[in-house]
Amino acid sequence: MDKENELPKRYFPNAYSDYHGTQVILYDWKPRIKEFVKIITTRQSVTLRDCDGGLYVGLSGISYVFWYLAHSPHFTAERVEYLKHAQSLMQIALQHAQAPEVQFDPTMKAGFLLGNAGVYAVASSLYAALGDQELCHKYLQSYAAAATHCQPIHFLRCGGDELFVGRAGFICGALWLRKTLSVDILPQERMFSLCDAIIQSGREYSLRQRSPVPLMYAYYDTEYLGAAHGISAILQMLMSVPDYLLSRPDVSRDVKTTLDFLTSLQQPNGNYPCAMDELGGRRPEPEELIHWCHGAPGVVYMLAKAYLVFKEDKYLHACLKCGEITWQKGLLRKGPGICHGVSGSGYVFLLLYRLTGDQRHLHRAQQFASFIFTEQFHRHSRQPDCPYSLFEGLAGTVCFLADLMQPEKASFPFFDIFS
């Protein structure tokens, strides 16, 4: 029998030695990054069809990566080249975003990771870097205009509160623009109003479904718990809007109650269920999801934000348990990406390193990065559907490797809990 077929279905066994107390020396990942950049630029086709999937798997997400590299102190010599490439990709993405059939799709208007809003957010930051303030302002205005679309409580029948196409994603983008451009894209009262809509939506749904917590949400009739479409990212964004919880004591109470319930769902091995309908019994071990999109590697960002906001050690302890299960089972077979691949697992350790300063997590991040270049991974990992994209493919891996060279500033794309 082929020994590879005897391995766990979803991950490679971790054969790396753990941290033993020595100073971690940062690797120089620049040659590997440039190798991946060359693969992306030579193999990624550039057509309107390649824009489907927004920042998640479309050209706008790859444009973001070149913008990101252009701002790295390790790529100052390549800055002009990378910004030029980012611009060429963004021009196609904007052409796609402005097509009539896309503009009138209700899921596209305010969608951050999957829709036009995310394209406009990155475009505004890109043109700011290029020194074109007129286009920067234009796309900032286009982003801000989407707030009106997602303000109504039931603006999407599939569920309008999650990260990819809903209000949490729009808030995520607005917070990222605030950090990147030092601009409040919406006045505080408008940001609070969007948060209030999320709260009202969650309270209404919870009452209808007789949920055990005051806030609950569904996306296509599934009560997801993870980062991709679930409540953990929603709560993370509510905690991230400056002064929102301070201004709404009743909301703060409901968020805290819901947060504590979710924290209590952590399984003995450190992972989290994918959705509420799994609480009756755990998935069989071979089917367990330990990804950024579903599972501990995504929920950890909510827990870390809760620790920073509420200063309670139980959230830090839950974060560290997320790190342990990721170390054990995070060498994922689905590819190198950040959504459900090895780089997404590696980002957990960069988060924990920033949160604790413990060199153990930096060591673990570097081991996961090294695994991407092994023969075992090359031969036996799966090819993502979009192999060069931001969330599924090499573009996200480029971000991870670049962040490994400045771990004190590292953050999962658009998910910086420290800002």
Coordinates of C-alpha atoms in Angstrom, one line a residue:
M1 CA 0.0 0.0 0.0
D2 CA 1.2 3.6 -0.8
K3 CA 2.4 5.0 2.5
E4 CA 1.0 8.4 1.5
N5 CA -2.5 7.0 1.5
E6 CA -2.0 5.9 5.1
L7 CA -1.5 9.6 6.2
P8 CA -4.3 11.7 7.7
K9 CA -6.8 12.9 5.1
R10 CA -6.6 16.6 5.8
Y11 CA -3.0 17.3 7.1
F12 CA 0.5 16.1 7.1
P13 CA 1.9 14.8 10.4
N14 CA 4.1 17.4 12.0
A15 CA 7.6 15.9 12.3
Y16 CA 9.3 19.2 13.3
S17 CA 11.0 19.7 16.7
D18 CA 9.3 22.2 18.9
Y19 CA 11.0 25.3 20.4
H20 CA 13.7 24.5 22.9
G21 CA 14.4 28.0 24.4
T22 CA 17.1 29.3 22.0
Q23 CA 16.9 32.7 20.2
V24 CA 15.0 32.4 17.0
I25 CA 17.0 33.7 14.0
L26 CA 14.9 35.2 11.3
Y27 CA 15.3 33.6 7.9
D28 CA 15.7 35.6 4.7
W29 CA 12.7 34.7 2.7
K30 CA 13.2 37.2 0.0
P31 CA 14.6 34.8 -2.6
R32 CA 11.7 32.5 -2.1
I33 CA 9.3 35.4 -2.3
K34 CA 10.8 36.5 -5.6
E35 CA 10.5 32.9 -6.9
F36 CA 6.8 32.9 -6.1
V37 CA 6.3 36.3 -7.6
K38 CA 7.8 35.1 -10.8
I39 CA 5.5 32.1 -10.9
I40 CA 2.5 34.3 -10.3
T41 CA 3.4 36.9 -12.9
T42 CA 4.2 34.3 -15.6
R43 CA 1.4 31.8 -15.0
Q44 CA -1.6 33.9 -13.8
S45 CA -3.8 34.8 -16.7
V46 CA -5.1 38.3 -16.7
T47 CA -8.7 38.5 -18.1
L48 CA -12.0 39.8 -16.9
R49 CA -13.0 36.2 -16.1
D50 CA -10.0 36.1 -13.7
C51 CA -11.6 38.9 -11.6
D52 CA -14.4 36.7 -10.3
G53 CA -14.0 36.1 -6.6
G54 CA -12.9 39.6 -5.7
L55 CA -10.1 39.9 -3.2
Y56 CA -10.6 36.2 -2.2
V57 CA -9.4 34.6 -5.4
G58 CA -9.6 37.3 -8.1
L59 CA -7.0 39.6 -9.6
S60 CA -7.7 42.4 -7.1
G61 CA -6.4 40.1 -4.3
I62 CA -3.2 39.6 -6.3
S63 CA -2.9 43.3 -6.9
Y64 CA -3.1 43.7 -3.1
V65 CA -0.1 41.5 -2.6
F66 CA 2.1 43.6 -5.0
W67 CA 0.9 46.7 -3.2
Y68 CA 1.8 45.0 0.1
L69 CA 5.3 44.0 -1.0
A70 CA 5.9 47.5 -2.3
H71 CA 5.4 48.8 1.2
S72 CA 7.8 46.3 2.8
P73 CA 11.3 47.6 3.8
H74 CA 12.8 44.5 2.3
F75 CA 11.6 45.3 -1.2
T76 CA 12.4 49.0 -1.6
A77 CA 14.4 48.4 -4.7
E78 CA 11.3 46.6 -6.3
R79 CA 8.7 49.2 -5.1
V80 CA 8.2 50.9 -8.5
E81 CA 8.0 47.6 -10.3
Y82 CA 5.6 46.1 -7.9
L83 CA 3.3 49.1 -7.8
K84 CA 3.2 49.1 -11.6
H85 CA 2.2 45.4 -11.6
A86 CA -0.4 46.0 -9.0
Q87 CA -1.9 48.8 -11.1
S88 CA -2.0 46.7 -14.2
L89 CA -4.0 44.0 -12.4
M90 CA -6.2 46.5 -10.6
Q91 CA -7.2 48.2 -13.9
I92 CA -8.7 44.9 -15.1
A93 CA -10.4 44.3 -11.7
L94 CA -12.0 47.8 -11.8
Q95 CA -13.2 47.2 -15.3
H96 CA -14.9 44.0 -14.1
A97 CA -16.3 45.7 -11.0
Q98 CA -17.9 48.4 -13.2
A99 CA -19.6 46.0 -15.6
P100 CA -23.4 46.4 -15.4
E101 CA -24.1 42.7 -14.5
V102 CA -21.7 43.0 -11.6
Q103 CA -22.8 46.4 -10.3
F104 CA -26.4 45.3 -10.0
D105 CA -25.7 42.0 -8.2
P106 CA -26.9 42.6 -4.6
T107 CA -24.1 40.4 -3.2
M108 CA -21.4 42.4 -4.9
K109 CA -22.2 46.0 -3.9
A110 CA -21.0 45.9 -0.3
G111 CA -19.1 42.7 -0.4
F112 CA -15.5 43.1 0.9
L113 CA -13.8 39.8 0.2
L114 CA -16.1 38.7 -2.6
G115 CA -17.5 41.9 -3.9
N116 CA -16.8 45.3 -5.4
A117 CA -16.2 47.1 -2.0
G118 CA -13.0 45.2 -1.5
V119 CA -11.8 46.1 -5.0
Y120 CA -12.5 49.8 -4.3
A121 CA -10.7 49.6 -0.9
V122 CA -7.5 48.2 -2.4
A123 CA -7.7 50.5 -5.4
S124 CA -7.9 53.6 -3.2
S125 CA -4.8 52.5 -1.3
L126 CA -2.9 51.6 -4.4
Y127 CA -3.6 55.0 -6.1
A128 CA -2.6 56.7 -2.9
A129 CA 0.8 54.9 -3.1
L130 CA 1.0 55.9 -6.8
G131 CA 0.5 59.5 -5.8
D132 CA -2.9 59.8 -7.6
Q133 CA -5.0 61.5 -5.0
E134 CA -7.9 62.1 -7.4
L135 CA -8.4 58.3 -8.1
C136 CA -7.7 57.5 -4.5
H137 CA -10.6 59.8 -3.5
K138 CA -12.8 58.5 -6.2
Y139 CA -12.5 54.9 -5.0
L140 CA -12.8 55.9 -1.4
Q141 CA -16.1 57.5 -2.3
S142 CA -17.2 54.4 -4.1
Y143 CA -16.4 52.3 -1.0
A144 CA -18.3 54.7 1.3
A145 CA -21.3 54.6 -1.0
A146 CA -21.8 50.9 -0.3
A147 CA -22.6 51.6 3.3
T148 CA -26.1 52.8 2.3
H149 CA -26.6 49.5 0.5
C150 CA -25.8 47.3 3.5
Q151 CA -27.5 49.4 6.1
P152 CA -31.0 47.8 5.9
I153 CA -31.3 44.9 8.3
H154 CA -32.3 42.3 5.7
F155 CA -30.4 43.6 2.7
L156 CA -29.3 40.1 1.7
R157 CA -31.6 37.1 1.8
C158 CA -28.7 34.7 2.3
G159 CA -27.6 36.6 5.4
G160 CA -26.0 40.1 5.4
D161 CA -23.8 40.1 8.5
E162 CA -20.8 37.9 7.7
L163 CA -17.3 38.7 6.4
F164 CA -17.3 37.9 2.7
V165 CA -20.4 39.8 1.4
G166 CA -22.0 41.2 4.6
R167 CA -21.7 44.1 7.0
A168 CA -18.8 42.6 9.0
G169 CA -16.8 42.5 5.9
F170 CA -17.7 46.1 5.0
I171 CA -16.6 47.2 8.5
C172 CA -13.4 45.1 8.2
G173 CA -12.6 47.1 5.0
A174 CA -13.3 50.4 6.6
L175 CA -11.0 49.6 9.5
W176 CA -8.3 48.5 7.1
L177 CA -8.6 51.8 5.2
R178 CA -8.5 53.7 8.5
K179 CA -5.2 52.0 9.3
T180 CA -3.7 52.2 5.8
L181 CA -4.7 55.7 4.8
S182 CA -5.3 57.3 8.2
V183 CA -8.8 58.3 7.0
D184 CA -12.2 57.6 8.6
I185 CA -14.1 56.6 5.5
L186 CA -17.4 57.0 7.4
P187 CA -18.1 59.3 10.3
Q188 CA -18.4 57.6 13.7
E189 CA -22.2 57.7 13.8
R190 CA -22.4 55.9 10.4
M191 CA -20.0 53.2 11.6
F192 CA -22.0 52.8 14.8
S193 CA -25.2 52.6 12.7
L194 CA -23.8 49.7 10.7
C195 CA -22.8 48.0 14.0
D196 CA -26.3 48.6 15.4
A197 CA -27.7 46.9 12.3
I198 CA -25.6 43.8 13.0
I199 CA -26.7 43.8 16.6
Q200 CA -30.4 44.1 15.7
S201 CA -30.1 41.4 13.0
G202 CA -28.4 39.1 15.5
R203 CA -30.9 39.7 18.2
E204 CA -33.9 39.2 15.9
Y205 CA -32.5 36.0 14.5
S206 CA -31.6 34.7 18.0
L207 CA -35.2 35.3 19.2
R208 CA -36.7 33.6 16.2
Q209 CA -34.5 30.5 16.5
R210 CA -34.5 30.5 20.3
S211 CA -30.8 30.6 20.4
P212 CA -28.9 30.0 23.7
V213 CA -27.1 33.4 23.2
P214 CA -28.4 36.9 22.6
L215 CA -26.7 37.2 19.2
M216 CA -26.7 34.6 16.5
Y217 CA -26.4 34.7 12.7
A218 CA -26.9 32.4 9.7
Y219 CA -25.5 32.4 6.2
Y220 CA -27.5 30.3 3.7
D221 CA -29.4 28.9 6.7
T222 CA -26.2 27.6 8.5
E223 CA -25.1 29.1 11.8
Y224 CA -21.4 29.2 11.1
L225 CA -19.0 29.8 14.0
G226 CA -15.7 30.4 12.2
A227 CA -14.0 33.3 10.5
A228 CA -15.2 32.9 6.9
H229 CA -18.9 33.2 7.2
G230 CA -19.5 32.9 10.9
I231 CA -20.1 34.7 14.1
S232 CA -16.5 34.8 15.3
A233 CA -15.5 37.3 12.6
I234 CA -18.7 39.3 13.2
L235 CA -17.9 39.7 16.9
Q236 CA -14.3 40.5 16.1
M237 CA -15.4 43.4 14.0
L238 CA -17.8 44.7 16.6
M239 CA -15.0 44.7 19.1
S240 CA -12.7 46.4 16.7
V241 CA -14.7 49.6 15.9
P242 CA -13.3 52.2 18.3
D243 CA -15.5 53.2 21.2
Y244 CA -18.5 51.2 19.9
L245 CA -18.9 48.9 22.9
L246 CA -18.1 51.7 25.3
S247 CA -21.0 53.7 23.8
R248 CA -23.5 50.8 24.0
P249 CA -23.5 49.1 27.5
D250 CA -26.4 46.8 26.5
V251 CA -24.6 45.8 23.3
S252 CA -21.3 45.2 25.2
R253 CA -23.2 42.9 27.5
D254 CA -24.7 40.9 24.6
V255 CA -21.4 40.7 22.8
K256 CA -19.6 39.5 26.0
T257 CA -22.3 36.9 26.7
T258 CA -22.1 35.5 23.2
L259 CA -18.4 35.6 23.2
D260 CA -18.2 33.6 26.4
F261 CA -20.5 31.0 25.0
L262 CA -18.4 30.6 21.9
T263 CA -15.3 30.4 24.0
S264 CA -16.8 27.6 26.0
L265 CA -17.3 25.6 22.8
Q266 CA -13.6 24.9 22.5
Q267 CA -13.1 21.2 22.2
P268 CA -10.6 19.3 24.4
N269 CA -8.1 19.3 21.6
G270 CA -8.3 23.1 21.1
N271 CA -10.4 23.2 18.0
Y272 CA -13.9 24.7 17.4
P273 CA -16.9 23.2 15.6
C274 CA -17.7 24.7 12.2
A275 CA -21.3 25.4 13.0
M276 CA -24.0 25.3 15.7
D277 CA -25.5 22.1 14.2
E278 CA -22.4 20.2 15.1
L279 CA -22.7 20.8 18.8
G280 CA -24.6 17.5 19.3
G281 CA -21.4 15.6 18.4
R282 CA -17.9 16.1 17.1
R283 CA -17.0 15.4 13.5
P284 CA -15.0 12.2 13.1
E285 CA -11.3 13.0 13.5
P286 CA -10.5 12.5 9.8
E287 CA -13.2 15.0 8.9
E288 CA -12.2 17.7 11.4
L289 CA -11.6 21.1 9.9
I290 CA -8.7 23.1 11.3
H291 CA -8.6 26.0 8.9
W292 CA -8.8 29.8 9.0
C293 CA -12.2 29.6 7.3
H294 CA -13.6 26.9 9.7
G295 CA -12.0 26.0 13.0
A296 CA -9.5 27.2 15.5
P297 CA -7.1 29.0 13.1
G298 CA -9.8 31.6 12.4
V299 CA -11.6 31.8 15.7
V300 CA -8.3 32.6 17.4
Y301 CA -8.5 36.2 16.0
M302 CA -11.8 36.8 17.8
L303 CA -10.3 35.3 21.0
A304 CA -7.2 37.5 20.7
K305 CA -9.3 40.6 20.2
A306 CA -11.4 39.7 23.2
Y307 CA -8.3 39.4 25.3
L308 CA -7.1 42.8 24.2
V309 CA -10.6 44.4 24.9
F310 CA -11.7 42.6 28.0
K311 CA -8.3 41.8 29.6
E312 CA -9.4 38.3 30.8
D313 CA -6.9 35.5 30.8
K314 CA -9.4 32.9 29.7
Y315 CA -9.3 34.3 26.2
L316 CA -5.5 34.1 26.1
H317 CA -5.6 30.5 27.3
A318 CA -8.1 29.7 24.6
C319 CA -5.8 31.3 22.0
L320 CA -2.9 29.2 23.1
K321 CA -5.0 26.1 22.8
C322 CA -5.8 27.1 19.3
G323 CA -2.1 27.4 18.7
E324 CA -1.5 23.8 20.0
I325 CA -4.0 22.2 17.7
T326 CA -2.7 24.2 14.8
W327 CA 0.9 23.0 15.6
Q328 CA -0.3 19.4 15.7
K329 CA -2.6 19.4 12.6
G330 CA -2.1 22.6 10.7
L331 CA 0.3 21.3 8.0
L332 CA -2.7 21.2 5.7
R333 CA -2.9 19.1 2.5
K334 CA -5.1 21.6 0.7
G335 CA -2.2 23.8 -0.5
P336 CA -0.1 26.7 0.6
G337 CA -2.9 29.3 1.0
I338 CA -4.1 31.4 3.9
C339 CA -7.8 30.3 3.9
H340 CA -7.4 26.5 4.2
G341 CA -3.7 26.0 3.7
V342 CA -0.4 26.0 5.5
S343 CA 0.2 29.7 5.4
G344 CA -3.1 30.3 7.1
S345 CA -2.0 28.0 9.9
G346 CA 1.4 29.8 10.0
Y347 CA -0.3 33.1 10.6
V348 CA -1.8 31.7 13.9
F349 CA 1.8 31.6 15.3
L350 CA 2.6 35.1 14.1
L351 CA -0.5 36.3 15.8
L352 CA 0.4 34.5 19.0
Y353 CA 4.0 35.9 18.8
R354 CA 2.7 39.4 18.7
L355 CA 0.2 38.7 21.4
T356 CA 2.7 37.1 23.9
G357 CA 6.2 37.9 22.7
D358 CA 7.0 34.2 23.2
Q359 CA 9.7 33.0 20.7
R360 CA 8.1 29.5 20.6
H361 CA 5.4 30.9 18.2
L362 CA 7.9 32.5 15.9
H363 CA 9.8 29.2 15.7
R364 CA 6.6 27.4 14.8
A365 CA 5.8 29.9 12.1
Q366 CA 9.1 29.4 10.5
Q367 CA 8.8 25.7 10.6
F368 CA 5.5 25.9 8.8
A369 CA 6.9 28.2 6.2
S370 CA 9.8 25.8 5.6
F371 CA 7.4 22.9 5.1
I372 CA 6.0 24.6 2.0
F373 CA 9.3 24.0 0.3
T374 CA 9.7 20.4 1.1
E375 CA 9.4 17.6 -1.4
Q376 CA 6.7 16.0 0.6
F377 CA 4.5 19.0 0.4
H378 CA 5.3 19.6 -3.3
R379 CA 4.4 16.0 -4.2
H380 CA 1.4 15.3 -2.0
S381 CA -0.4 18.6 -1.4
R382 CA -3.5 19.4 -3.4
Q383 CA -3.6 21.9 -6.2
P384 CA -6.0 24.8 -5.2
D385 CA -8.7 25.8 -7.7
C386 CA -7.1 29.3 -7.9
P387 CA -3.4 28.4 -7.3
Y388 CA -2.0 32.0 -7.5
S389 CA -4.7 33.8 -5.6
L390 CA -4.6 35.7 -2.3
F391 CA -6.7 33.3 -0.2
E392 CA -6.2 30.0 -1.9
G393 CA -2.8 30.2 -3.5
L394 CA 0.7 31.6 -3.7
A395 CA -0.2 35.2 -3.4
G396 CA -1.3 34.7 0.2
T397 CA 1.8 32.7 0.9
V398 CA 3.9 35.6 -0.3
C399 CA 2.2 37.8 2.3
F400 CA 3.0 35.2 5.0
L401 CA 6.7 34.9 4.0
A402 CA 7.0 38.7 3.9
D403 CA 5.5 39.0 7.3
L404 CA 7.9 36.4 8.7
M405 CA 10.7 38.9 7.9
Q406 CA 9.0 41.6 10.1
P407 CA 7.0 39.5 12.7
E408 CA 6.6 42.3 15.1
K409 CA 4.2 43.9 12.5
A410 CA 2.8 40.7 11.0
S411 CA -1.0 40.3 10.4
F412 CA -3.3 38.1 8.4
P413 CA -4.4 40.2 5.4
F414 CA -7.1 42.7 6.5
F415 CA -7.3 41.0 9.9
D416 CA -4.9 43.1 12.1
I417 CA -6.4 42.9 15.7
F418 CA -3.8 45.3 17.0
S419 CA -4.8 48.3 15.0

